[in-house]
Short mmCIF file of C-alpha atoms and ligand atoms in Angstrom, two decimals:
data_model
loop_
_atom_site.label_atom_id
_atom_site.label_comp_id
_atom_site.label_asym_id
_atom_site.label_seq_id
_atom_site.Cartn_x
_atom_site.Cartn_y
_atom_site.Cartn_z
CA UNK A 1 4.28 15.31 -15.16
CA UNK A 2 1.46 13.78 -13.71
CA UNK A 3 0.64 9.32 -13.70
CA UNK A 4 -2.88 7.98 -12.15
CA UNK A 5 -2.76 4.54 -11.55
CA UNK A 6 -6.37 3.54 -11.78
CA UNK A 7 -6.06 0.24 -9.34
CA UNK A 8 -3.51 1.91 -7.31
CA UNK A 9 -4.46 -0.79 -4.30
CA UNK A 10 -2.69 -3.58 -6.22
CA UNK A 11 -0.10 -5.44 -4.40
CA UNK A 12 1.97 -4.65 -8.04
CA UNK A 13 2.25 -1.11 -7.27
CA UNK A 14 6.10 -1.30 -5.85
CA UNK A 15 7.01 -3.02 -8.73
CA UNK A 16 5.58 0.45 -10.53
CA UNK A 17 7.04 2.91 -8.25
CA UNK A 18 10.49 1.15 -8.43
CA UNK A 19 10.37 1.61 -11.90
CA UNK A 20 9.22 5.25 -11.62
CA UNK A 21 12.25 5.95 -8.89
CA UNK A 22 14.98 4.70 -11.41
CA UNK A 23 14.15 6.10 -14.30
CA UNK A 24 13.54 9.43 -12.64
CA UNK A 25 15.79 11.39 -14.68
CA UNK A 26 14.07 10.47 -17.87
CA UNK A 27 10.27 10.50 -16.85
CA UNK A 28 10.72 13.76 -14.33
CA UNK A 29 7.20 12.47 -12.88
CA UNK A 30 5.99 15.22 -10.04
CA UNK A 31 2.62 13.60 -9.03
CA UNK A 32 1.73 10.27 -8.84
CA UNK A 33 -1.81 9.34 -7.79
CA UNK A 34 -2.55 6.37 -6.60
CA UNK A 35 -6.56 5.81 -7.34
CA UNK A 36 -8.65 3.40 -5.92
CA UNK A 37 -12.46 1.95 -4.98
CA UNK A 38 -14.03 2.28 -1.38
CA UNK A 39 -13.88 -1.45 -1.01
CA UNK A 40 -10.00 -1.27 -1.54
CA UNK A 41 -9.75 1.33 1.07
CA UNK A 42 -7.31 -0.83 3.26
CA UNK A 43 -4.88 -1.97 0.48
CA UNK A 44 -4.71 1.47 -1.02
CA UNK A 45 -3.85 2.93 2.17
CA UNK A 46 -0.70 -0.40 2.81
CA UNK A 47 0.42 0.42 -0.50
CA UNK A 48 0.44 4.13 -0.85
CA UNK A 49 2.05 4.42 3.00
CA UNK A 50 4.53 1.67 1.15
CA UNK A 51 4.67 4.15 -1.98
CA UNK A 52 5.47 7.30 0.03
CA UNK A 53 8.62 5.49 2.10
CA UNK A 54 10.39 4.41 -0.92
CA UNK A 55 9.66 8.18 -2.36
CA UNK A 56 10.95 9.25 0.89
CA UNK A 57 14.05 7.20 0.33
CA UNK A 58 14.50 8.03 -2.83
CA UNK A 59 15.15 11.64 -1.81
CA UNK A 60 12.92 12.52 -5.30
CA UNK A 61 10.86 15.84 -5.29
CA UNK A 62 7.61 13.74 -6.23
CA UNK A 63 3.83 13.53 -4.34
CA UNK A 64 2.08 10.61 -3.80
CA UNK A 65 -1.61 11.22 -3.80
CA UNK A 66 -4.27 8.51 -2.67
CA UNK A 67 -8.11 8.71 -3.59
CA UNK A 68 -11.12 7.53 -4.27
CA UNK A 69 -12.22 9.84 -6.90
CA UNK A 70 -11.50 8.79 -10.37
CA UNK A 71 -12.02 11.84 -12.40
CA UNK A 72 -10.09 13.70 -9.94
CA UNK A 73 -6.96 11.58 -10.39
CA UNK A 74 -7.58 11.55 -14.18
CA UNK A 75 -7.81 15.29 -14.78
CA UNK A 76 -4.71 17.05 -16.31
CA UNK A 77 -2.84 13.32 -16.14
CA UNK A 78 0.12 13.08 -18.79
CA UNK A 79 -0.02 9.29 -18.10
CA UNK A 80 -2.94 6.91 -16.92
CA UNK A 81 -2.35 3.52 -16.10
CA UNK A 82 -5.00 1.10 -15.51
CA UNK A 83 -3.74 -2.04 -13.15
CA UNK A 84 -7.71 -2.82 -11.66
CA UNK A 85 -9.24 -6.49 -11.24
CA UNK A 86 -13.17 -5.97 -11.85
CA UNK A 87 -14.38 -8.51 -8.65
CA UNK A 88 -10.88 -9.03 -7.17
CA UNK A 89 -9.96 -12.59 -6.62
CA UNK A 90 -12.81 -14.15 -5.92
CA UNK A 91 -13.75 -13.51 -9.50
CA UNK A 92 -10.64 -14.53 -10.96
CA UNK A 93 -11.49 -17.87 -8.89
CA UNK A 94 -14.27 -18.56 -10.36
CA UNK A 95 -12.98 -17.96 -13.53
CA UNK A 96 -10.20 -20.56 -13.02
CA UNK A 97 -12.49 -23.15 -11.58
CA UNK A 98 -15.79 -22.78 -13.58
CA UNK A 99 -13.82 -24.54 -16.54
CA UNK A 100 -12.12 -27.20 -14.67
CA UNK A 101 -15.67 -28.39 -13.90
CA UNK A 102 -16.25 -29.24 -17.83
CA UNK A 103 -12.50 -30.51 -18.13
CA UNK A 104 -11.40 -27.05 -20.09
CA UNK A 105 -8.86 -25.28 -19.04
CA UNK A 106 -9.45 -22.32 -16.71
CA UNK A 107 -6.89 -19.76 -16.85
CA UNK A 108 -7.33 -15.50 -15.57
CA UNK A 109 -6.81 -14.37 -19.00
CA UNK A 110 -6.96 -16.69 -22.01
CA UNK A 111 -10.28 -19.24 -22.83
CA UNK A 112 -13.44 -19.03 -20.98
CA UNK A 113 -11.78 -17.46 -17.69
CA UNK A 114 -10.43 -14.31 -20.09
CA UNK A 115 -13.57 -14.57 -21.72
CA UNK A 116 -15.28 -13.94 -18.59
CA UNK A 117 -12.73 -11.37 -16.94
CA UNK A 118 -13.32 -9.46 -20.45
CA UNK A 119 -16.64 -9.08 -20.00
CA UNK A 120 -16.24 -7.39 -16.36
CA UNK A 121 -13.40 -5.80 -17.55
CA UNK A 122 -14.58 -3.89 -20.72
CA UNK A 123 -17.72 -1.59 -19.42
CA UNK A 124 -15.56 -0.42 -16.65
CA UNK A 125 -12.68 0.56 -19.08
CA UNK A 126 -15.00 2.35 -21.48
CA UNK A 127 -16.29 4.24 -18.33
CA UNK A 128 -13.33 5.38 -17.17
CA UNK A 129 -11.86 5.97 -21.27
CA UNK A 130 -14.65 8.48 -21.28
CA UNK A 131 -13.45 10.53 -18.36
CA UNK A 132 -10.07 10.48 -20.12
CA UNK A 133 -11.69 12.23 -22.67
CA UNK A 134 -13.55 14.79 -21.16
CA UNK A 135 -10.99 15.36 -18.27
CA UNK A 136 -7.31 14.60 -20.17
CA UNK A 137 -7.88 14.31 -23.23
CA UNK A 138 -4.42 13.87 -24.28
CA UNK A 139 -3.27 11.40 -22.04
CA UNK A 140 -1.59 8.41 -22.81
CA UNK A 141 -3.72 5.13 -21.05
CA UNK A 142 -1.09 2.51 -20.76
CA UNK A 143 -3.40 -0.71 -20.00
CA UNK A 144 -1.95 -3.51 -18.09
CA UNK A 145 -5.58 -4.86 -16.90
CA UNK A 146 -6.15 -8.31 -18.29
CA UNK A 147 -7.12 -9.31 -20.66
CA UNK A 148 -4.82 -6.71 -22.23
CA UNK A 149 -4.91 -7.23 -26.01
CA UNK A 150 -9.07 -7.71 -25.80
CA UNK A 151 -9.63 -4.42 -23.17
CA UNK A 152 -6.91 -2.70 -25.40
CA UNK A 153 -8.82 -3.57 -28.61
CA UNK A 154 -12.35 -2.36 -26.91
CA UNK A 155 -10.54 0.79 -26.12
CA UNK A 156 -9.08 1.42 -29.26
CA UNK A 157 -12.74 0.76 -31.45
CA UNK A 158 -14.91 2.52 -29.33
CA UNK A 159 -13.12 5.04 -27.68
CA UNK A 160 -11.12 7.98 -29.05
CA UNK A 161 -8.09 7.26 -26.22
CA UNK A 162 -4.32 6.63 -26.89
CA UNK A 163 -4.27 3.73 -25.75
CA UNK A 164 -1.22 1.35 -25.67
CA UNK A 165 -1.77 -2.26 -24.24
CA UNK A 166 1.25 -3.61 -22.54
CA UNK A 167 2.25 -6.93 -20.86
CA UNK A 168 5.21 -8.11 -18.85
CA UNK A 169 5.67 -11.48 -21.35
CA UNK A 170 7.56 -10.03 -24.22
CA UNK A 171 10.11 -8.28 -22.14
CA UNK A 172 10.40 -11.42 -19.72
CA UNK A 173 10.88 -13.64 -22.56
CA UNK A 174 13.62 -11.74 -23.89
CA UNK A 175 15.27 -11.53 -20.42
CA UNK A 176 15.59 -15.22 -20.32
CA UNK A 177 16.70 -15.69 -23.92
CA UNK A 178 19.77 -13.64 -22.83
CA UNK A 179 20.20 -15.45 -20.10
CA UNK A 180 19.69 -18.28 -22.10
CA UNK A 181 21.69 -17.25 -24.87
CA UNK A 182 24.35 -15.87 -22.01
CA UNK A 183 24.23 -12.13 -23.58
CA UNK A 184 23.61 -8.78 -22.27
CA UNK A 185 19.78 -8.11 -23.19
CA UNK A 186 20.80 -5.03 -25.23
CA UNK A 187 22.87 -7.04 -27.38
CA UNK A 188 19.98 -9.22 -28.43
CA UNK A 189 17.86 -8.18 -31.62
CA UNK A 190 14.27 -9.97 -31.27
CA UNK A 191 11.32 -9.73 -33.41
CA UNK A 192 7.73 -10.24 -31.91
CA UNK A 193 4.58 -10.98 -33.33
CA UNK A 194 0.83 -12.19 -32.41
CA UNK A 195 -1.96 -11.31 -29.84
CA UNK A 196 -1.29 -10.81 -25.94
CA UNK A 197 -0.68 -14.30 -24.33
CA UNK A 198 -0.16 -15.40 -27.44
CA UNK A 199 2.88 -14.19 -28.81
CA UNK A 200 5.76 -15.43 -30.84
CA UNK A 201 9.69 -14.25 -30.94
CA UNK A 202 9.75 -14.85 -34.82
CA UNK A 203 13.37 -13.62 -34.88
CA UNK A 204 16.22 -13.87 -32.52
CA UNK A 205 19.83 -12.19 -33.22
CA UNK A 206 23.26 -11.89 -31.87
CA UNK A 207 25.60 -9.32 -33.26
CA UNK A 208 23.87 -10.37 -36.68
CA UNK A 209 23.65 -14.10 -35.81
CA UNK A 210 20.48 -16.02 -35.94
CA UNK A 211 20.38 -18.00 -32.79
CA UNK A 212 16.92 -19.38 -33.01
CA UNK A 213 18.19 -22.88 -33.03
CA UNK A 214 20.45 -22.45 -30.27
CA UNK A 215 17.60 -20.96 -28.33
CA UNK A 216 15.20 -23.78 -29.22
CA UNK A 217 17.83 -26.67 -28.51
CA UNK A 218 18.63 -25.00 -24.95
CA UNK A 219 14.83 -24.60 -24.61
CA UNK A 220 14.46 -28.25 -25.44
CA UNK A 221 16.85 -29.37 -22.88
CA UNK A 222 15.23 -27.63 -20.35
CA UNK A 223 16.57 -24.04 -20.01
CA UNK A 224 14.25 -22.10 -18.31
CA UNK A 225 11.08 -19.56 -20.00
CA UNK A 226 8.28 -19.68 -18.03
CA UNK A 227 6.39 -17.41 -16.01
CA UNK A 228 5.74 -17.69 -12.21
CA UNK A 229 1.92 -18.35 -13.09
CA UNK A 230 2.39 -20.91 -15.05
CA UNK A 231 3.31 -25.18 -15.14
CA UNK A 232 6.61 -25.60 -16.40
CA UNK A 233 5.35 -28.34 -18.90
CA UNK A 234 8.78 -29.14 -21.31
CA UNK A 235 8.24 -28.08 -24.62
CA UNK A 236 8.68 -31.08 -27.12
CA UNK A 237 12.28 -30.44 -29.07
CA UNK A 238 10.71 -31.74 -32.55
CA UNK A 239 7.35 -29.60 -32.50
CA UNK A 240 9.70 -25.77 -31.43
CA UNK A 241 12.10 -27.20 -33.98
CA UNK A 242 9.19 -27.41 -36.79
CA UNK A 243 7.75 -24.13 -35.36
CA UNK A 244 11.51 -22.35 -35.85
CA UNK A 245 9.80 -19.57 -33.40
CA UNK A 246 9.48 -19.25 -30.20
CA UNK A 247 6.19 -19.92 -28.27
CA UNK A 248 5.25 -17.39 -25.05
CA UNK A 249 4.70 -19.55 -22.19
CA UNK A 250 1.13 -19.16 -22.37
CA UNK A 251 1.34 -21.29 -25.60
CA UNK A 252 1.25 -24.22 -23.39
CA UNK A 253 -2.46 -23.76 -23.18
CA UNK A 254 -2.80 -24.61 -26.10
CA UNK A 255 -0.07 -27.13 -27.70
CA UNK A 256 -0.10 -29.10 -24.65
CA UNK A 257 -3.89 -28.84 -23.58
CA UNK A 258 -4.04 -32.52 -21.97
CA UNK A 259 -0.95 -32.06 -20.33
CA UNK A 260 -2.04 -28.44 -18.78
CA UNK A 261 -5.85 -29.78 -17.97
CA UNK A 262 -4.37 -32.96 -16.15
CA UNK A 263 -2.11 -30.79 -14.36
CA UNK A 264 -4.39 -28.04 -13.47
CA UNK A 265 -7.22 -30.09 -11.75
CA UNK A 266 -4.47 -31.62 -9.59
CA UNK A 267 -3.56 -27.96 -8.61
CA UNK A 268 -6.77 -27.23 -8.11
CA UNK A 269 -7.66 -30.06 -5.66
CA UNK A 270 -4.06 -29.83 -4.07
CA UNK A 271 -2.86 -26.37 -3.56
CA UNK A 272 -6.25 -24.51 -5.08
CA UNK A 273 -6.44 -22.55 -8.19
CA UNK A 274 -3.62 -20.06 -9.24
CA UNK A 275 -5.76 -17.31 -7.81
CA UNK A 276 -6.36 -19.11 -4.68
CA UNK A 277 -2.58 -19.43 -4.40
CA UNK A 278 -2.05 -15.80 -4.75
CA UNK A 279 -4.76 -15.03 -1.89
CA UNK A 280 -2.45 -16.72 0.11
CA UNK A 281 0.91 -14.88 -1.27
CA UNK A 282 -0.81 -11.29 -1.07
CA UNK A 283 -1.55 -11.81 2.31
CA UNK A 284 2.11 -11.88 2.93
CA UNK A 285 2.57 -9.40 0.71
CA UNK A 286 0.29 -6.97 2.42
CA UNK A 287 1.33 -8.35 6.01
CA UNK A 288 4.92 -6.99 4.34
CA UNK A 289 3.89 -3.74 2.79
CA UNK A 290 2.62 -3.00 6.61
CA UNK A 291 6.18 -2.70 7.97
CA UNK A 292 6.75 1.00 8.67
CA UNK A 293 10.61 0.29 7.99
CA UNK A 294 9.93 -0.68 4.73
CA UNK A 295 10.84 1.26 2.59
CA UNK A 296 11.84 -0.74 -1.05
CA UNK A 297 10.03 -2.88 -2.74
CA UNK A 298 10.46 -6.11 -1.16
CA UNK A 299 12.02 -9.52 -2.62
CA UNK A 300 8.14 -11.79 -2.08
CA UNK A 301 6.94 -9.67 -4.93
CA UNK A 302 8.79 -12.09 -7.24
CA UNK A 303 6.57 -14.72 -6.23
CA UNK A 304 3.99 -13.27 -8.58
CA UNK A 305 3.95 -13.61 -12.50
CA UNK A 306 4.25 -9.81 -13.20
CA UNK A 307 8.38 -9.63 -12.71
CA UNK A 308 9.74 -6.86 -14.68
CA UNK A 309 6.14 -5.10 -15.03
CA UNK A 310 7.84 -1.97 -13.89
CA UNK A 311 10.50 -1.97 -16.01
CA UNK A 312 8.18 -2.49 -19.37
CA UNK A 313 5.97 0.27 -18.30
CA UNK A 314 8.34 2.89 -17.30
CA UNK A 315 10.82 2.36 -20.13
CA UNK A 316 7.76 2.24 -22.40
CA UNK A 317 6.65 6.06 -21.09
CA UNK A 318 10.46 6.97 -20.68
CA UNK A 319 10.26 6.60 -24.72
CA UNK A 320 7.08 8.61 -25.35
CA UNK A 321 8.81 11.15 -22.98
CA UNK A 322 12.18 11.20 -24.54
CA UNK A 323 11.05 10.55 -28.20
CA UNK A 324 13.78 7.77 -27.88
CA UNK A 325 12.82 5.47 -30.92
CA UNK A 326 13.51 2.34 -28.45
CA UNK A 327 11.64 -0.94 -29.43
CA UNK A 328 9.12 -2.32 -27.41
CA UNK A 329 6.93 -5.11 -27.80
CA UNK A 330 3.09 -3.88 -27.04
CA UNK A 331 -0.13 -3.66 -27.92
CA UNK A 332 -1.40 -1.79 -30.69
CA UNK A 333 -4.18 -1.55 -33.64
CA UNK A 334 -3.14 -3.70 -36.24
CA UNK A 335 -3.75 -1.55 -39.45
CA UNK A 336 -1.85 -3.40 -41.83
CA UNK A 337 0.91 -4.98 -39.68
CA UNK A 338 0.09 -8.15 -40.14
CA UNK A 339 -1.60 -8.13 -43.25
CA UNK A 340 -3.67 -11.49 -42.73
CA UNK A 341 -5.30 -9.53 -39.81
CA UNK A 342 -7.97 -6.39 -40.09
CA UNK A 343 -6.76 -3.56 -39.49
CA UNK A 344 -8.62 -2.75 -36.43
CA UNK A 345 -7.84 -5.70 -34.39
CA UNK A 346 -5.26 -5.04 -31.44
CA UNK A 347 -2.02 -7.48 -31.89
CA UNK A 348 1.01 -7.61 -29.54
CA UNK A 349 3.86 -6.72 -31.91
CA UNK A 350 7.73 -4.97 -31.72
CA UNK A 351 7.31 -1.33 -32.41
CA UNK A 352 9.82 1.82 -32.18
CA UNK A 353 8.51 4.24 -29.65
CA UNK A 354 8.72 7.78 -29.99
CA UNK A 355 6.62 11.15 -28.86
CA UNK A 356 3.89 10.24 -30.80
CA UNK A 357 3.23 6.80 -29.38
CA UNK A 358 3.97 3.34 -30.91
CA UNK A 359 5.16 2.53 -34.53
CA UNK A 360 4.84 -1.50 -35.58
CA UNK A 361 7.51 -2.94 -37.36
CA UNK A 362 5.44 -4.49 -40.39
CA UNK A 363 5.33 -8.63 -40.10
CA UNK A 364 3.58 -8.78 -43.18
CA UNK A 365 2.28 -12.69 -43.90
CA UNK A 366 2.40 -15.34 -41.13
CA UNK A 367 3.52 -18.96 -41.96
CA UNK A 368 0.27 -21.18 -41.32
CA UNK A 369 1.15 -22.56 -38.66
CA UNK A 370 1.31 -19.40 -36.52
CA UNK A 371 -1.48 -17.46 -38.43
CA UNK A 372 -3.63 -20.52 -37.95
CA UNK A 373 -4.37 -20.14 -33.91
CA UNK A 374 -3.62 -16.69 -34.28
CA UNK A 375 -6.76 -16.33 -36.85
CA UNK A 376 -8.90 -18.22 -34.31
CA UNK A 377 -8.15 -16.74 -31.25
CA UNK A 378 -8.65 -13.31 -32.80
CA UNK A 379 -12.13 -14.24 -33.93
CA UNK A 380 -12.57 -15.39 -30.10
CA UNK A 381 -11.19 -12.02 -29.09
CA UNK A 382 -14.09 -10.02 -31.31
CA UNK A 383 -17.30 -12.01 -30.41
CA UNK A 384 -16.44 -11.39 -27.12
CA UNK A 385 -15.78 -7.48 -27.19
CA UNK A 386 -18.89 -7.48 -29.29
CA UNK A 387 -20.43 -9.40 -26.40
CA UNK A 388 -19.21 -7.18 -23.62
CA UNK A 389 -20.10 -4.09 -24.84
CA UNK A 390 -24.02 -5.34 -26.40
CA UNK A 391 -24.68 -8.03 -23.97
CA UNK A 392 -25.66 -10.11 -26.77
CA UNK A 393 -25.83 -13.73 -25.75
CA UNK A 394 -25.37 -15.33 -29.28
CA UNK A 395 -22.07 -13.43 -29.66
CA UNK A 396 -21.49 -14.39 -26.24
CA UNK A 397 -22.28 -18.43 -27.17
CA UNK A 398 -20.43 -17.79 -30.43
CA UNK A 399 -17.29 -16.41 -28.95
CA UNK A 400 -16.82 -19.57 -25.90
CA UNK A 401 -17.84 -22.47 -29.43
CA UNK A 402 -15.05 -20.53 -31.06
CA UNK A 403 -12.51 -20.55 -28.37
CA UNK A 404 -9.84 -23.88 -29.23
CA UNK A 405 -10.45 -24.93 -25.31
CA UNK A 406 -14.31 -25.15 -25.59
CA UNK A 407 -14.94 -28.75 -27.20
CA UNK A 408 -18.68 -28.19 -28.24
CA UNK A 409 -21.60 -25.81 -28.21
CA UNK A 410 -23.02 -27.94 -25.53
CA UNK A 411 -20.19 -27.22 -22.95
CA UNK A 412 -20.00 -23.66 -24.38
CA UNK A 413 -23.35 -22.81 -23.67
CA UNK A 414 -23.13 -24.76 -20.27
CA UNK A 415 -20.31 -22.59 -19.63
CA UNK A 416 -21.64 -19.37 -20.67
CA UNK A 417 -24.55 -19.81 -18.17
CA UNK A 418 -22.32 -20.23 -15.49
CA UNK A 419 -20.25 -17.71 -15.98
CA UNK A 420 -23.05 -15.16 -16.54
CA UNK A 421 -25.22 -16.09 -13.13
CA UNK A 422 -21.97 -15.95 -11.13
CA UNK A 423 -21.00 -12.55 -12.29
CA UNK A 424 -24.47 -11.61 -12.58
CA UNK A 425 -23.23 -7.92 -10.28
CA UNK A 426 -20.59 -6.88 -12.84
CA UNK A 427 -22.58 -7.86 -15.98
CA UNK A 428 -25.40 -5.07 -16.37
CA UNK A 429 -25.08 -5.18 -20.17
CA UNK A 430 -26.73 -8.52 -19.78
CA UNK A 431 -29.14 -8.44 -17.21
CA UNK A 432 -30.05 -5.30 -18.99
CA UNK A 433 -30.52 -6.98 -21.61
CA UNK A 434 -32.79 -9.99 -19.61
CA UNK A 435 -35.76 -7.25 -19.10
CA UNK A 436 -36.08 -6.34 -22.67
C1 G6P B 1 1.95 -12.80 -15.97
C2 G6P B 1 1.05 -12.18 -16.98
C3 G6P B 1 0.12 -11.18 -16.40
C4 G6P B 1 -0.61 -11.77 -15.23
C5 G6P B 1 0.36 -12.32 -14.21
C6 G6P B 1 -0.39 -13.10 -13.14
O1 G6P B 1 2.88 -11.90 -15.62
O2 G6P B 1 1.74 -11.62 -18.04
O3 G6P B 1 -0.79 -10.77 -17.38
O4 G6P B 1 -1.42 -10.80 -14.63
O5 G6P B 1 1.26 -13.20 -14.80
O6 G6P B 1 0.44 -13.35 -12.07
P1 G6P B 1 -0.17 -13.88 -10.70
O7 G6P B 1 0.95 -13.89 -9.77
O8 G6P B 1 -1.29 -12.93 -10.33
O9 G6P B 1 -0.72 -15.24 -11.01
#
């Protein structure tokens, strides 16, 4: 069995091959291939030399390939996983502080900084879904690259790939609900339902108990769920209580918007933006992965928001490899899931996994209060896939007016200016689009 990780450079990539090393006896993976760009040529070579110790250690009969060449790591793959930042962290930068200058929130993957990372993001991932195509065509492409529900969505409507989208919230939140809760994780029956970063636990069980109160009063009183990445603003006890569901952590964007602005610009100006922060950390990191008698993945990682990464995606190909009907909480085409939605849009949703990929437990109707944000934010999520892959500026304007953070067409088309002179290099759709 054969996995290309397509960003194989990333500081994440222990996290990955941890995951790969203890479920080894499910996945049987031979061949890993760690793929990268030139530019990257330095991190791929830390983290594969990183890579091949813990393999080493391991004692596990599998190779660790690094390269530059795309197709070649792509051809005859069982699994592809895509992990890549289009412009590194400069990019995500200026997607966290081109907001902040307008007083809107600027976050890597949800409002105008997602907005912007998507359009990067999504001509890149078509590229490289066409060599999937051509050169494996039956390869599953797990997608972690943000913004994962919107790249995942591109993927699925204009490419023929299996794609699955997958992100590290779901399973995180669930970790700390039985930690919460004080129960083993497999003893706890949870029910998730909305986009990527925008999720909701609508159900939460105990041997055939509903503890969403419980969870919501410990919540209240100031149990941890959070995510590394993100201000630990306290939820309000009244508001979950109305809600009777649980918010991801990226919620906080948008119930508590003032709160979350106030706080970010102080960030900013203090300590620099989240990705600013994690220049600093990877550094570290890297300075870390360097140490030849390294050979696990080391405790900094946790410093980042992607904790348990590893453990979603290898348990999620350990299904499709074992036909294990396990439930997982990922990304998938909606068709009829939730039935409010169209059926083409990607939603992040609890499906049983087997050999043939992803089945969604049907949610049927949301209450209002959780289809209403959900409806908007998916009609931010087209116009700017539509955007991405035309280069059409009105769908472009429309998508930032739509967005909740975006007060006014004014700032959005202040914004959208910005954002498309500073990532004038990874926008050719658009400057393509200048000439004409
Ligand atoms: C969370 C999110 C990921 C995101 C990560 C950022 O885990 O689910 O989508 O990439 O945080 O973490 P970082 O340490 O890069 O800020």
């Amino acid at each position: 069995m054969k996995i290309a990780v397509i960003g194989g450079g990333s500081s994440y990539t222990p996290e990955l091959i941890e995951g790969i090393i203890l479920r080894a006896t499910q996945i049987k993976a031979d061949e890993i291939v760690l793929v990268d760009i030139e530019a990257g040529k330095e991190k791929l070579e830390i983290v594969g030399s990183l890579a091949k110790r813990m393999i080493k250690k391991s004692g596990l009969p599998i190779t660790i390939e690094l390269t530059f060449d795309r197709v070649k790591a792509i051809t005859n793959a069982d699994f592809v996983l895509t992990q890549f930042r289009v412009g590194g962290l400069d990019a995500r930068a200026s997607d966290e502080r081109i907001p902040l200058k307008y007083d809107v929130i600027g976050q890597e993957t949800v409002g105008p900084g997602g907005f912007a990372k998507a359009l990067r993001t999504i001509p890149v991932i078509l590229d490289i879904c066409k060599e999937i195509e051509q050169y494996s065509n039956d390869a599953w492409l797990i997608n972690f690259t943000n913004p994962a529900g919107i790249v995942t969505e591109a993927i699925h409507k204009y490419t023929s790939v299996k794609a699955i989208g997958l992100c590290n919230v779901p399973i995180n939140m669930k970790q700390m609900t039985a930690t919460i809760l004080e129960v083993d994780r497999d003893n706890l029956n949870m029910s998730f339902a909305g986009l990527n970063h925008l999720v909701y636990a609508t159900k939460v069980f105990v041997n055939g108990e509903d503890k969403m109160s419980t969870l919501i009063e410990r919540i209240a009183e100031g149990r941890n769920m959070n995510m590394r990445n993100i201000h630990d603003a306290p939820w309000d006890k009244e508001f979950l209580q109305a809600l009777n569901a649980l918010p991801c952590p990226y919620h906080r964007y948008y119930y508590m918007m003032d709160e979350m602005l106030i706080e970010e610009k102080e960030a900013a100006e203090l300590r620099g933006t989240r990705a600013e922060q994690v220049k600093v950390i990877e550094k570290g990191l890297f300075e870390t992965y360097k140490n030849p008698n390294l050979d696990v993945k080391p405790k900094e990682l946790e410093e980042r928001g992607g904790s348990l990464y590893s453990e979603a995606a290898i348990s999620l190909i350990s299904s499709i490899v074992t036909n294990d009907h396990a439930i997982h909480t990922v990304n998938v085409p909606n068709n009829g899931t939730i039935t409010d939605l169209p059926d083409n849009v990607v939603i992040e949703v609890s499906c049983t996994v087997n050999s043939e990929g992803p089945q969604p437990i049907q949610v049927g109707k949301l209450p209002p209060e959780l289809n209403g944000l959900i409806q908007q934010i998916k009609a931010f999520e087209q116009l700017t896939i539509e955007a991405a892959v035309t280069g059409n500026k009105q769908k472009a304007l429309l998508a930032l007016t739509t967005n909740p953070f975006v007060p006014s067409s004014k700032v959005a088309k202040l914004l959208l200016d910005e954002i498309l002179e500073v990532n004038q290099a990874y926008l050719p759709q658009f400057s393509m689009k200048a000439l004409v």
